[in-house]
Amino acid sequence: MGTVTLGVSIAVPEPYGSQLQELRAGFGDAAAHGIPTHVTLVPPTEVEADRLPAIRVHLAEVAAAFRSFRMRLGGTGTFRPVSPVVFVKIVDGAGGCNRLQSEVRDPDGPLSRELAFPYHPHVTVAHGISEEAMDLAFTTLAEYAAEWICEGFALYEQGPDGVWRKLCEYPFGTGPTCVPAQAGSPADQAAGATGAAGS
């Protein structure tokens, strides 16, 4: 059946999500329009497509037992020189993100994986572009602020074109809301083969 590349993240809601995505594109980050603005819970992870039903069930169980929490963004930070990333900082809600990602990546669950770096929730606004452009992103968004109530997370699949597409939303305290996978993708085939499992 092959493999799929998945990610789990908290979407930054509108109007903030589109604002930050357009700014990211404006800084020269070519990947901006293929990556919805988000806070990563599980970074890009390649898995066997036949694991999707178990992953969907696991994420639904995590979401059903989790509660909403406040998220507030403020100012900028960077992982340079270790990693070429400029981000908007999470000044309120980092604890909730950390607990959530820990449960999603439960060592006994289907999305268990080691991270290359210690988990640090953030919203990327520039990645892998010139130092001058990253400096611009850092200063342009130095006073940026946004606030919302985080009420769930989502599962995404990266397509062959590099674009991340939402497979399913997992609101806290309720059942998931899934959308059809990209036609013909391994995720779509897995969903068809397993019926409503995890949906």
JSON list of C-alpha atoms in Angstrom, two decimals:
[
{"chain": "A", "resi": 1, "resn": "MET", "atom": "CA", "xyz": [0.00, 0.00, 0.00]},
{"chain": "A", "resi": 2, "resn": "GLY", "atom": "CA", "xyz": [2.97, 2.30, 0.43]},
{"chain": "A", "resi": 3, "resn": "THR", "atom": "CA", "xyz": [3.71, 5.10, 2.84]},
{"chain": "A", "resi": 4, "resn": "VAL", "atom": "CA", "xyz": [2.28, 8.53, 3.60]},
{"chain": "A", "resi": 5, "resn": "THR", "atom": "CA", "xyz": [3.86, 11.57, 5.20]},
{"chain": "A", "resi": 6, "resn": "LEU", "atom": "CA", "xyz": [1.72, 12.86, 8.04]},
{"chain": "A", "resi": 7, "resn": "GLY", "atom": "CA", "xyz": [1.82, 15.75, 10.45]},
{"chain": "A", "resi": 8, "resn": "VAL", "atom": "CA", "xyz": [-0.34, 16.74, 13.40]},
{"chain": "A", "resi": 9, "resn": "SER", "atom": "CA", "xyz": [-0.77, 20.38, 14.29]},
{"chain": "A", "resi": 10, "resn": "ILE", "atom": "CA", "xyz": [-2.90, 23.13, 15.81]},
{"chain": "A", "resi": 11, "resn": "ALA", "atom": "CA", "xyz": [-4.15, 25.46, 13.08]},
{"chain": "A", "resi": 12, "resn": "VAL", "atom": "CA", "xyz": [-3.73, 29.18, 13.68]},
{"chain": "A", "resi": 13, "resn": "PRO", "atom": "CA", "xyz": [-7.29, 30.45, 13.08]},
{"chain": "A", "resi": 14, "resn": "GLU", "atom": "CA", "xyz": [-8.43, 33.24, 10.80]},
{"chain": "A", "resi": 15, "resn": "PRO", "atom": "CA", "xyz": [-7.71, 36.01, 10.28]},
{"chain": "A", "resi": 16, "resn": "TYR", "atom": "CA", "xyz": [-4.30, 35.34, 11.83]},
{"chain": "A", "resi": 17, "resn": "GLY", "atom": "CA", "xyz": [-3.51, 32.21, 9.81]},
{"chain": "A", "resi": 18, "resn": "SER", "atom": "CA", "xyz": [-3.84, 33.87, 6.40]},
{"chain": "A", "resi": 19, "resn": "GLN", "atom": "CA", "xyz": [-2.10, 37.04, 7.60]},
{"chain": "A", "resi": 20, "resn": "LEU", "atom": "CA", "xyz": [0.97, 35.12, 8.74]},
{"chain": "A", "resi": 21, "resn": "GLN", "atom": "CA", "xyz": [0.96, 32.89, 5.66]},
{"chain": "A", "resi": 22, "resn": "GLU", "atom": "CA", "xyz": [0.96, 35.93, 3.35]},
{"chain": "A", "resi": 23, "resn": "LEU", "atom": "CA", "xyz": [3.72, 37.57, 5.38]},
{"chain": "A", "resi": 24, "resn": "ARG", "atom": "CA", "xyz": [5.76, 34.37, 5.19]},
{"chain": "A", "resi": 25, "resn": "ALA", "atom": "CA", "xyz": [5.35, 34.32, 1.42]},
{"chain": "A", "resi": 26, "resn": "GLY", "atom": "CA", "xyz": [6.30, 37.99, 1.28]},
{"chain": "A", "resi": 27, "resn": "PHE", "atom": "CA", "xyz": [9.56, 37.28, 3.06]},
{"chain": "A", "resi": 28, "resn": "GLY", "atom": "CA", "xyz": [10.45, 34.96, 0.18]},
{"chain": "A", "resi": 29, "resn": "ASP", "atom": "CA", "xyz": [9.62, 31.58, 1.71]},
{"chain": "A", "resi": 30, "resn": "ALA", "atom": "CA", "xyz": [8.55, 29.57, -1.36]},
{"chain": "A", "resi": 31, "resn": "ALA", "atom": "CA", "xyz": [6.90, 26.88, 0.77]},
{"chain": "A", "resi": 32, "resn": "ALA", "atom": "CA", "xyz": [4.54, 29.32, 2.49]},
{"chain": "A", "resi": 33, "resn": "HIS", "atom": "CA", "xyz": [1.41, 28.67, 0.43]},
{"chain": "A", "resi": 34, "resn": "GLY", "atom": "CA", "xyz": [1.76, 24.89, 0.79]},
{"chain": "A", "resi": 35, "resn": "ILE", "atom": "CA", "xyz": [1.92, 25.00, 4.59]},
{"chain": "A", "resi": 36, "resn": "PRO", "atom": "CA", "xyz": [-1.13, 26.20, 6.56]},
{"chain": "A", "resi": 37, "resn": "THR", "atom": "CA", "xyz": [-0.06, 28.39, 9.48]},
{"chain": "A", "resi": 38, "resn": "HIS", "atom": "CA", "xyz": [0.20, 26.12, 12.49]},
{"chain": "A", "resi": 39, "resn": "VAL", "atom": "CA", "xyz": [1.76, 25.00, 15.75]},
{"chain": "A", "resi": 40, "resn": "THR", "atom": "CA", "xyz": [3.38, 21.60, 15.22]},
{"chain": "A", "resi": 41, "resn": "LEU", "atom": "CA", "xyz": [2.44, 18.71, 17.50]},
{"chain": "A", "resi": 42, "resn": "VAL", "atom": "CA", "xyz": [4.01, 15.93, 15.39]},
{"chain": "A", "resi": 43, "resn": "PRO", "atom": "CA", "xyz": [6.53, 16.97, 12.71]},
{"chain": "A", "resi": 44, "resn": "PRO", "atom": "CA", "xyz": [6.52, 15.38, 9.23]},
{"chain": "A", "resi": 45, "resn": "THR", "atom": "CA", "xyz": [6.48, 11.63, 9.82]},
{"chain": "A", "resi": 46, "resn": "GLU", "atom": "CA", "xyz": [6.50, 8.89, 7.20]},
{"chain": "A", "resi": 47, "resn": "VAL", "atom": "CA", "xyz": [4.31, 5.92, 8.12]},
{"chain": "A", "resi": 48, "resn": "GLU", "atom": "CA", "xyz": [2.88, 2.87, 6.41]},
{"chain": "A", "resi": 49, "resn": "ALA", "atom": "CA", "xyz": [-0.51, 3.78, 4.96]},
{"chain": "A", "resi": 50, "resn": "ASP", "atom": "CA", "xyz": [-2.17, 0.81, 6.64]},
{"chain": "A", "resi": 51, "resn": "ARG", "atom": "CA", "xyz": [-1.44, 2.43, 10.03]},
{"chain": "A", "resi": 52, "resn": "LEU", "atom": "CA", "xyz": [-3.84, 5.29, 9.26]},
{"chain": "A", "resi": 53, "resn": "PRO", "atom": "CA", "xyz": [-6.94, 3.72, 10.83]},
{"chain": "A", "resi": 54, "resn": "ALA", "atom": "CA", "xyz": [-5.10, 3.16, 14.14]},
{"chain": "A", "resi": 55, "resn": "ILE", "atom": "CA", "xyz": [-3.67, 6.68, 14.00]},
{"chain": "A", "resi": 56, "resn": "ARG", "atom": "CA", "xyz": [-7.13, 8.16, 13.45]},
{"chain": "A", "resi": 57, "resn": "VAL", "atom": "CA", "xyz": [-8.55, 6.21, 16.40]},
{"chain": "A", "resi": 58, "resn": "HIS", "atom": "CA", "xyz": [-5.66, 7.27, 18.63]},
{"chain": "A", "resi": 59, "resn": "LEU", "atom": "CA", "xyz": [-6.04, 10.96, 17.74]},
{"chain": "A", "resi": 60, "resn": "ALA", "atom": "CA", "xyz": [-9.79, 10.81, 18.34]},
{"chain": "A", "resi": 61, "resn": "GLU", "atom": "CA", "xyz": [-9.20, 9.31, 21.79]},
{"chain": "A", "resi": 62, "resn": "VAL", "atom": "CA", "xyz": [-6.65, 12.01, 22.68]},
{"chain": "A", "resi": 63, "resn": "ALA", "atom": "CA", "xyz": [-8.96, 14.80, 21.52]},
{"chain": "A", "resi": 64, "resn": "ALA", "atom": "CA", "xyz": [-12.01, 13.40, 23.30]},
{"chain": "A", "resi": 65, "resn": "ALA", "atom": "CA", "xyz": [-10.22, 13.54, 26.66]},
{"chain": "A", "resi": 66, "resn": "PHE", "atom": "CA", "xyz": [-8.55, 16.96, 26.17]},
{"chain": "A", "resi": 67, "resn": "ARG", "atom": "CA", "xyz": [-9.88, 20.40, 27.13]},
{"chain": "A", "resi": 68, "resn": "SER", "atom": "CA", "xyz": [-9.68, 23.73, 25.35]},
{"chain": "A", "resi": 69, "resn": "PHE", "atom": "CA", "xyz": [-6.97, 26.16, 26.38]},
{"chain": "A", "resi": 70, "resn": "ARG", "atom": "CA", "xyz": [-5.99, 29.76, 25.68]},
{"chain": "A", "resi": 71, "resn": "MET", "atom": "CA", "xyz": [-3.34, 30.52, 23.07]},
{"chain": "A", "resi": 72, "resn": "ARG", "atom": "CA", "xyz": [-1.56, 33.87, 22.81]},
{"chain": "A", "resi": 73, "resn": "LEU", "atom": "CA", "xyz": [1.18, 34.80, 20.35]},
{"chain": "A", "resi": 74, "resn": "GLY", "atom": "CA", "xyz": [3.60, 37.65, 20.91]},
{"chain": "A", "resi": 75, "resn": "GLY", "atom": "CA", "xyz": [6.86, 38.77, 19.33]},
{"chain": "A", "resi": 76, "resn": "THR", "atom": "CA", "xyz": [9.46, 36.76, 17.49]},
{"chain": "A", "resi": 77, "resn": "GLY", "atom": "CA", "xyz": [12.21, 34.25, 18.16]},
{"chain": "A", "resi": 78, "resn": "THR", "atom": "CA", "xyz": [14.67, 32.23, 16.12]},
{"chain": "A", "resi": 79, "resn": "PHE", "atom": "CA", "xyz": [16.41, 28.86, 16.19]},
{"chain": "A", "resi": 80, "resn": "ARG", "atom": "CA", "xyz": [19.43, 30.25, 14.34]},
{"chain": "A", "resi": 81, "resn": "PRO", "atom": "CA", "xyz": [22.22, 29.23, 14.05]},
{"chain": "A", "resi": 82, "resn": "VAL", "atom": "CA", "xyz": [21.13, 25.68, 14.90]},
{"chain": "A", "resi": 83, "resn": "SER", "atom": "CA", "xyz": [18.21, 25.77, 12.45]},
{"chain": "A", "resi": 84, "resn": "PRO", "atom": "CA", "xyz": [17.32, 28.46, 9.84]},
{"chain": "A", "resi": 85, "resn": "VAL", "atom": "CA", "xyz": [13.94, 29.35, 11.33]},
{"chain": "A", "resi": 86, "resn": "VAL", "atom": "CA", "xyz": [12.27, 32.55, 12.53]},
{"chain": "A", "resi": 87, "resn": "PHE", "atom": "CA", "xyz": [9.04, 32.13, 14.45]},
{"chain": "A", "resi": 88, "resn": "VAL", "atom": "CA", "xyz": [6.31, 33.94, 16.35]},
{"chain": "A", "resi": 89, "resn": "LYS", "atom": "CA", "xyz": [6.52, 33.03, 20.01]},
{"chain": "A", "resi": 90, "resn": "ILE", "atom": "CA", "xyz": [3.76, 31.40, 22.05]},
{"chain": "A", "resi": 91, "resn": "VAL", "atom": "CA", "xyz": [3.54, 33.44, 25.23]},
{"chain": "A", "resi": 92, "resn": "ASP", "atom": "CA", "xyz": [0.47, 31.69, 26.62]},
{"chain": "A", "resi": 93, "resn": "GLY", "atom": "CA", "xyz": [-0.58, 28.11, 25.84]},
{"chain": "A", "resi": 94, "resn": "ALA", "atom": "CA", "xyz": [2.82, 26.46, 25.54]},
{"chain": "A", "resi": 95, "resn": "GLY", "atom": "CA", "xyz": [2.00, 24.16, 28.46]},
{"chain": "A", "resi": 96, "resn": "GLY", "atom": "CA", "xyz": [-1.19, 22.98, 26.74]},
{"chain": "A", "resi": 97, "resn": "CYS", "atom": "CA", "xyz": [0.71, 22.37, 23.50]},
{"chain": "A", "resi": 98, "resn": "ASN", "atom": "CA", "xyz": [3.37, 20.41, 25.33]},
{"chain": "A", "resi": 99, "resn": "ARG", "atom": "CA", "xyz": [0.85, 18.17, 27.12]},
{"chain": "A", "resi": 100, "resn": "LEU", "atom": "CA", "xyz": [-1.05, 17.61, 23.88]},
{"chain": "A", "resi": 101, "resn": "GLN", "atom": "CA", "xyz": [1.97, 16.67, 21.79]},
{"chain": "A", "resi": 102, "resn": "SER", "atom": "CA", "xyz": [3.13, 14.33, 24.52]},
{"chain": "A", "resi": 103, "resn": "GLU", "atom": "CA", "xyz": [-0.19, 12.48, 24.43]},
{"chain": "A", "resi": 104, "resn": "VAL", "atom": "CA", "xyz": [-0.29, 12.40, 20.62]},
{"chain": "A", "resi": 105, "resn": "ARG", "atom": "CA", "xyz": [3.27, 10.98, 20.54]},
{"chain": "A", "resi": 106, "resn": "ASP", "atom": "CA", "xyz": [2.56, 8.48, 23.34]},
{"chain": "A", "resi": 107, "resn": "PRO", "atom": "CA", "xyz": [5.42, 5.94, 23.26]},
{"chain": "A", "resi": 108, "resn": "ASP", "atom": "CA", "xyz": [2.84, 3.15, 23.27]},
{"chain": "A", "resi": 109, "resn": "GLY", "atom": "CA", "xyz": [0.74, 4.72, 20.50]},
{"chain": "A", "resi": 110, "resn": "PRO", "atom": "CA", "xyz": [0.83, 4.57, 16.68]},
{"chain": "A", "resi": 111, "resn": "LEU", "atom": "CA", "xyz": [2.53, 8.00, 16.34]},
{"chain": "A", "resi": 112, "resn": "SER", "atom": "CA", "xyz": [5.43, 7.36, 18.70]},
{"chain": "A", "resi": 113, "resn": "ARG", "atom": "CA", "xyz": [8.64, 8.94, 17.43]},
{"chain": "A", "resi": 114, "resn": "GLU", "atom": "CA", "xyz": [11.79, 10.60, 18.68]},
{"chain": "A", "resi": 115, "resn": "LEU", "atom": "CA", "xyz": [12.32, 14.30, 18.00]},
{"chain": "A", "resi": 116, "resn": "ALA", "atom": "CA", "xyz": [15.53, 15.74, 16.63]},
{"chain": "A", "resi": 117, "resn": "PHE", "atom": "CA", "xyz": [15.30, 18.63, 19.12]},
{"chain": "A", "resi": 118, "resn": "PRO", "atom": "CA", "xyz": [13.43, 19.17, 22.40]},
{"chain": "A", "resi": 119, "resn": "TYR", "atom": "CA", "xyz": [9.81, 20.15, 21.76]},
{"chain": "A", "resi": 120, "resn": "HIS", "atom": "CA", "xyz": [9.36, 23.93, 21.55]},
{"chain": "A", "resi": 121, "resn": "PRO", "atom": "CA", "xyz": [5.91, 25.08, 20.37]},
{"chain": "A", "resi": 122, "resn": "HIS", "atom": "CA", "xyz": [6.04, 28.01, 17.94]},
{"chain": "A", "resi": 123, "resn": "VAL", "atom": "CA", "xyz": [4.59, 29.40, 14.69]},
{"chain": "A", "resi": 124, "resn": "THR", "atom": "CA", "xyz": [7.14, 29.41, 11.87]},
{"chain": "A", "resi": 125, "resn": "VAL", "atom": "CA", "xyz": [7.15, 32.56, 9.71]},
{"chain": "A", "resi": 126, "resn": "ALA", "atom": "CA", "xyz": [10.40, 32.01, 7.80]},
{"chain": "A", "resi": 127, "resn": "HIS", "atom": "CA", "xyz": [12.40, 28.87, 7.05]},
{"chain": "A", "resi": 128, "resn": "GLY", "atom": "CA", "xyz": [15.49, 28.30, 4.96]},
{"chain": "A", "resi": 129, "resn": "ILE", "atom": "CA", "xyz": [15.56, 31.71, 3.27]},
{"chain": "A", "resi": 130, "resn": "SER", "atom": "CA", "xyz": [18.38, 34.27, 3.17]},
{"chain": "A", "resi": 131, "resn": "GLU", "atom": "CA", "xyz": [19.74, 35.68, 6.41]},
{"chain": "A", "resi": 132, "resn": "GLU", "atom": "CA", "xyz": [18.61, 39.15, 5.33]},
{"chain": "A", "resi": 133, "resn": "ALA", "atom": "CA", "xyz": [15.05, 37.94, 4.72]},
{"chain": "A", "resi": 134, "resn": "MET", "atom": "CA", "xyz": [14.98, 36.12, 8.06]},
{"chain": "A", "resi": 135, "resn": "ASP", "atom": "CA", "xyz": [16.21, 39.29, 9.76]},
{"chain": "A", "resi": 136, "resn": "LEU", "atom": "CA", "xyz": [13.35, 41.15, 8.08]},
{"chain": "A", "resi": 137, "resn": "ALA", "atom": "CA", "xyz": [10.81, 38.58, 9.30]},
{"chain": "A", "resi": 138, "resn": "PHE", "atom": "CA", "xyz": [12.24, 38.82, 12.81]},
{"chain": "A", "resi": 139, "resn": "THR", "atom": "CA", "xyz": [11.94, 42.61, 12.96]},
{"chain": "A", "resi": 140, "resn": "THR", "atom": "CA", "xyz": [8.67, 42.95, 11.01]},
{"chain": "A", "resi": 141, "resn": "LEU", "atom": "CA", "xyz": [6.79, 40.70, 13.43]},
{"chain": "A", "resi": 142, "resn": "ALA", "atom": "CA", "xyz": [8.58, 41.78, 16.61]},
{"chain": "A", "resi": 143, "resn": "GLU", "atom": "CA", "xyz": [5.37, 43.43, 17.89]},
{"chain": "A", "resi": 144, "resn": "TYR", "atom": "CA", "xyz": [2.97, 40.83, 16.49]},
{"chain": "A", "resi": 145, "resn": "ALA", "atom": "CA", "xyz": [0.17, 39.67, 18.79]},
{"chain": "A", "resi": 146, "resn": "ALA", "atom": "CA", "xyz": [-2.79, 37.30, 18.42]},
{"chain": "A", "resi": 147, "resn": "GLU", "atom": "CA", "xyz": [-5.03, 35.39, 20.81]},
{"chain": "A", "resi": 148, "resn": "TRP", "atom": "CA", "xyz": [-7.64, 32.63, 20.58]},
{"chain": "A", "resi": 149, "resn": "ILE", "atom": "CA", "xyz": [-9.01, 29.58, 22.36]},
{"chain": "A", "resi": 150, "resn": "CYS", "atom": "CA", "xyz": [-7.50, 26.34, 21.07]},
{"chain": "A", "resi": 151, "resn": "GLU", "atom": "CA", "xyz": [-10.38, 23.90, 20.67]},
{"chain": "A", "resi": 152, "resn": "GLY", "atom": "CA", "xyz": [-8.73, 21.04, 18.80]},
{"chain": "A", "resi": 153, "resn": "PHE", "atom": "CA", "xyz": [-6.08, 19.95, 16.32]},
{"chain": "A", "resi": 154, "resn": "ALA", "atom": "CA", "xyz": [-5.86, 18.32, 12.91]},
{"chain": "A", "resi": 155, "resn": "LEU", "atom": "CA", "xyz": [-4.14, 15.54, 10.95]},
{"chain": "A", "resi": 156, "resn": "TYR", "atom": "CA", "xyz": [-2.47, 16.52, 7.67]},
{"chain": "A", "resi": 157, "resn": "GLU", "atom": "CA", "xyz": [-0.94, 14.64, 4.77]},
{"chain": "A", "resi": 158, "resn": "GLN", "atom": "CA", "xyz": [1.83, 16.01, 2.56]},
{"chain": "A", "resi": 159, "resn": "GLY", "atom": "CA", "xyz": [1.07, 15.38, -1.10]},
{"chain": "A", "resi": 160, "resn": "PRO", "atom": "CA", "xyz": [3.59, 14.58, -3.87]},
{"chain": "A", "resi": 161, "resn": "ASP", "atom": "CA", "xyz": [3.53, 18.30, -4.72]},
{"chain": "A", "resi": 162, "resn": "GLY", "atom": "CA", "xyz": [4.79, 19.17, -1.24]},
{"chain": "A", "resi": 163, "resn": "VAL", "atom": "CA", "xyz": [1.48, 20.74, -0.21]},
{"chain": "A", "resi": 164, "resn": "TRP", "atom": "CA", "xyz": [0.01, 19.85, 3.20]},
{"chain": "A", "resi": 165, "resn": "ARG", "atom": "CA", "xyz": [-3.70, 18.96, 3.11]},
{"chain": "A", "resi": 166, "resn": "LYS", "atom": "CA", "xyz": [-6.00, 18.44, 6.06]},
{"chain": "A", "resi": 167, "resn": "LEU", "atom": "CA", "xyz": [-7.31, 14.89, 6.44]},
{"chain": "A", "resi": 168, "resn": "CYS", "atom": "CA", "xyz": [-9.29, 15.23, 9.65]},
{"chain": "A", "resi": 169, "resn": "GLU", "atom": "CA", "xyz": [-10.06, 17.70, 12.44]},
{"chain": "A", "resi": 170, "resn": "TYR", "atom": "CA", "xyz": [-10.20, 16.55, 16.06]},
{"chain": "A", "resi": 171, "resn": "PRO", "atom": "CA", "xyz": [-12.20, 18.95, 18.25]},
{"chain": "A", "resi": 172, "resn": "PHE", "atom": "CA", "xyz": [-11.61, 18.53, 21.97]},
{"chain": "A", "resi": 173, "resn": "GLY", "atom": "CA", "xyz": [-14.31, 16.63, 23.80]},
{"chain": "A", "resi": 174, "resn": "THR", "atom": "CA", "xyz": [-16.13, 15.43, 20.66]},
{"chain": "A", "resi": 175, "resn": "GLY", "atom": "CA", "xyz": [-15.75, 13.15, 17.67]},
{"chain": "A", "resi": 176, "resn": "PRO", "atom": "CA", "xyz": [-13.52, 13.93, 14.66]},
{"chain": "A", "resi": 177, "resn": "THR", "atom": "CA", "xyz": [-14.55, 15.75, 11.48]},
{"chain": "A", "resi": 178, "resn": "CYS", "atom": "CA", "xyz": [-12.81, 14.15, 8.51]},
{"chain": "A", "resi": 179, "resn": "VAL", "atom": "CA", "xyz": [-12.58, 15.19, 4.87]},
{"chain": "A", "resi": 180, "resn": "PRO", "atom": "CA", "xyz": [-11.77, 13.00, 1.85]},
{"chain": "A", "resi": 181, "resn": "ALA", "atom": "CA", "xyz": [-8.06, 12.53, 1.31]},
{"chain": "A", "resi": 182, "resn": "GLN", "atom": "CA", "xyz": [-6.46, 13.63, -1.94]},
{"chain": "A", "resi": 183, "resn": "ALA", "atom": "CA", "xyz": [-7.91, 11.39, -4.66]},
{"chain": "A", "resi": 184, "resn": "GLY", "atom": "CA", "xyz": [-5.71, 8.43, -5.39]},
{"chain": "A", "resi": 185, "resn": "SER", "atom": "CA", "xyz": [-3.35, 9.01, -2.48]},
{"chain": "A", "resi": 186, "resn": "PRO", "atom": "CA", "xyz": [-2.34, 6.14, -0.18]},
{"chain": "A", "resi": 187, "resn": "ALA", "atom": "CA", "xyz": [-4.38, 7.81, 2.55]},
{"chain": "A", "resi": 188, "resn": "ASP", "atom": "CA", "xyz": [-7.46, 7.83, 0.33]},
{"chain": "A", "resi": 189, "resn": "GLN", "atom": "CA", "xyz": [-6.95, 4.17, -0.54]},
{"chain": "A", "resi": 190, "resn": "ALA", "atom": "CA", "xyz": [-6.51, 3.27, 3.12]},
{"chain": "A", "resi": 191, "resn": "ALA", "atom": "CA", "xyz": [-9.71, 5.09, 4.02]},
{"chain": "A", "resi": 192, "resn": "GLY", "atom": "CA", "xyz": [-11.60, 3.28, 1.30]},
{"chain": "A", "resi": 193, "resn": "ALA", "atom": "CA", "xyz": [-10.25, -0.07, 2.38]},
{"chain": "A", "resi": 194, "resn": "THR", "atom": "CA", "xyz": [-11.20, 0.39, 6.01]},
{"chain": "A", "resi": 195, "resn": "GLY", "atom": "CA", "xyz": [-14.59, 2.01, 5.65]},
{"chain": "A", "resi": 196, "resn": "ALA", "atom": "CA", "xyz": [-15.44, 4.40, 8.46]},
{"chain": "A", "resi": 197, "resn": "ALA", "atom": "CA", "xyz": [-12.66, 3.30, 10.80]},
{"chain": "A", "resi": 198, "resn": "GLY", "atom": "CA", "xyz": [-11.41, 6.29, 12.76]},
{"chain": "A", "resi": 199, "resn": "SER", "atom": "CA", "xyz": [-13.74, 8.73, 10.99]}
]
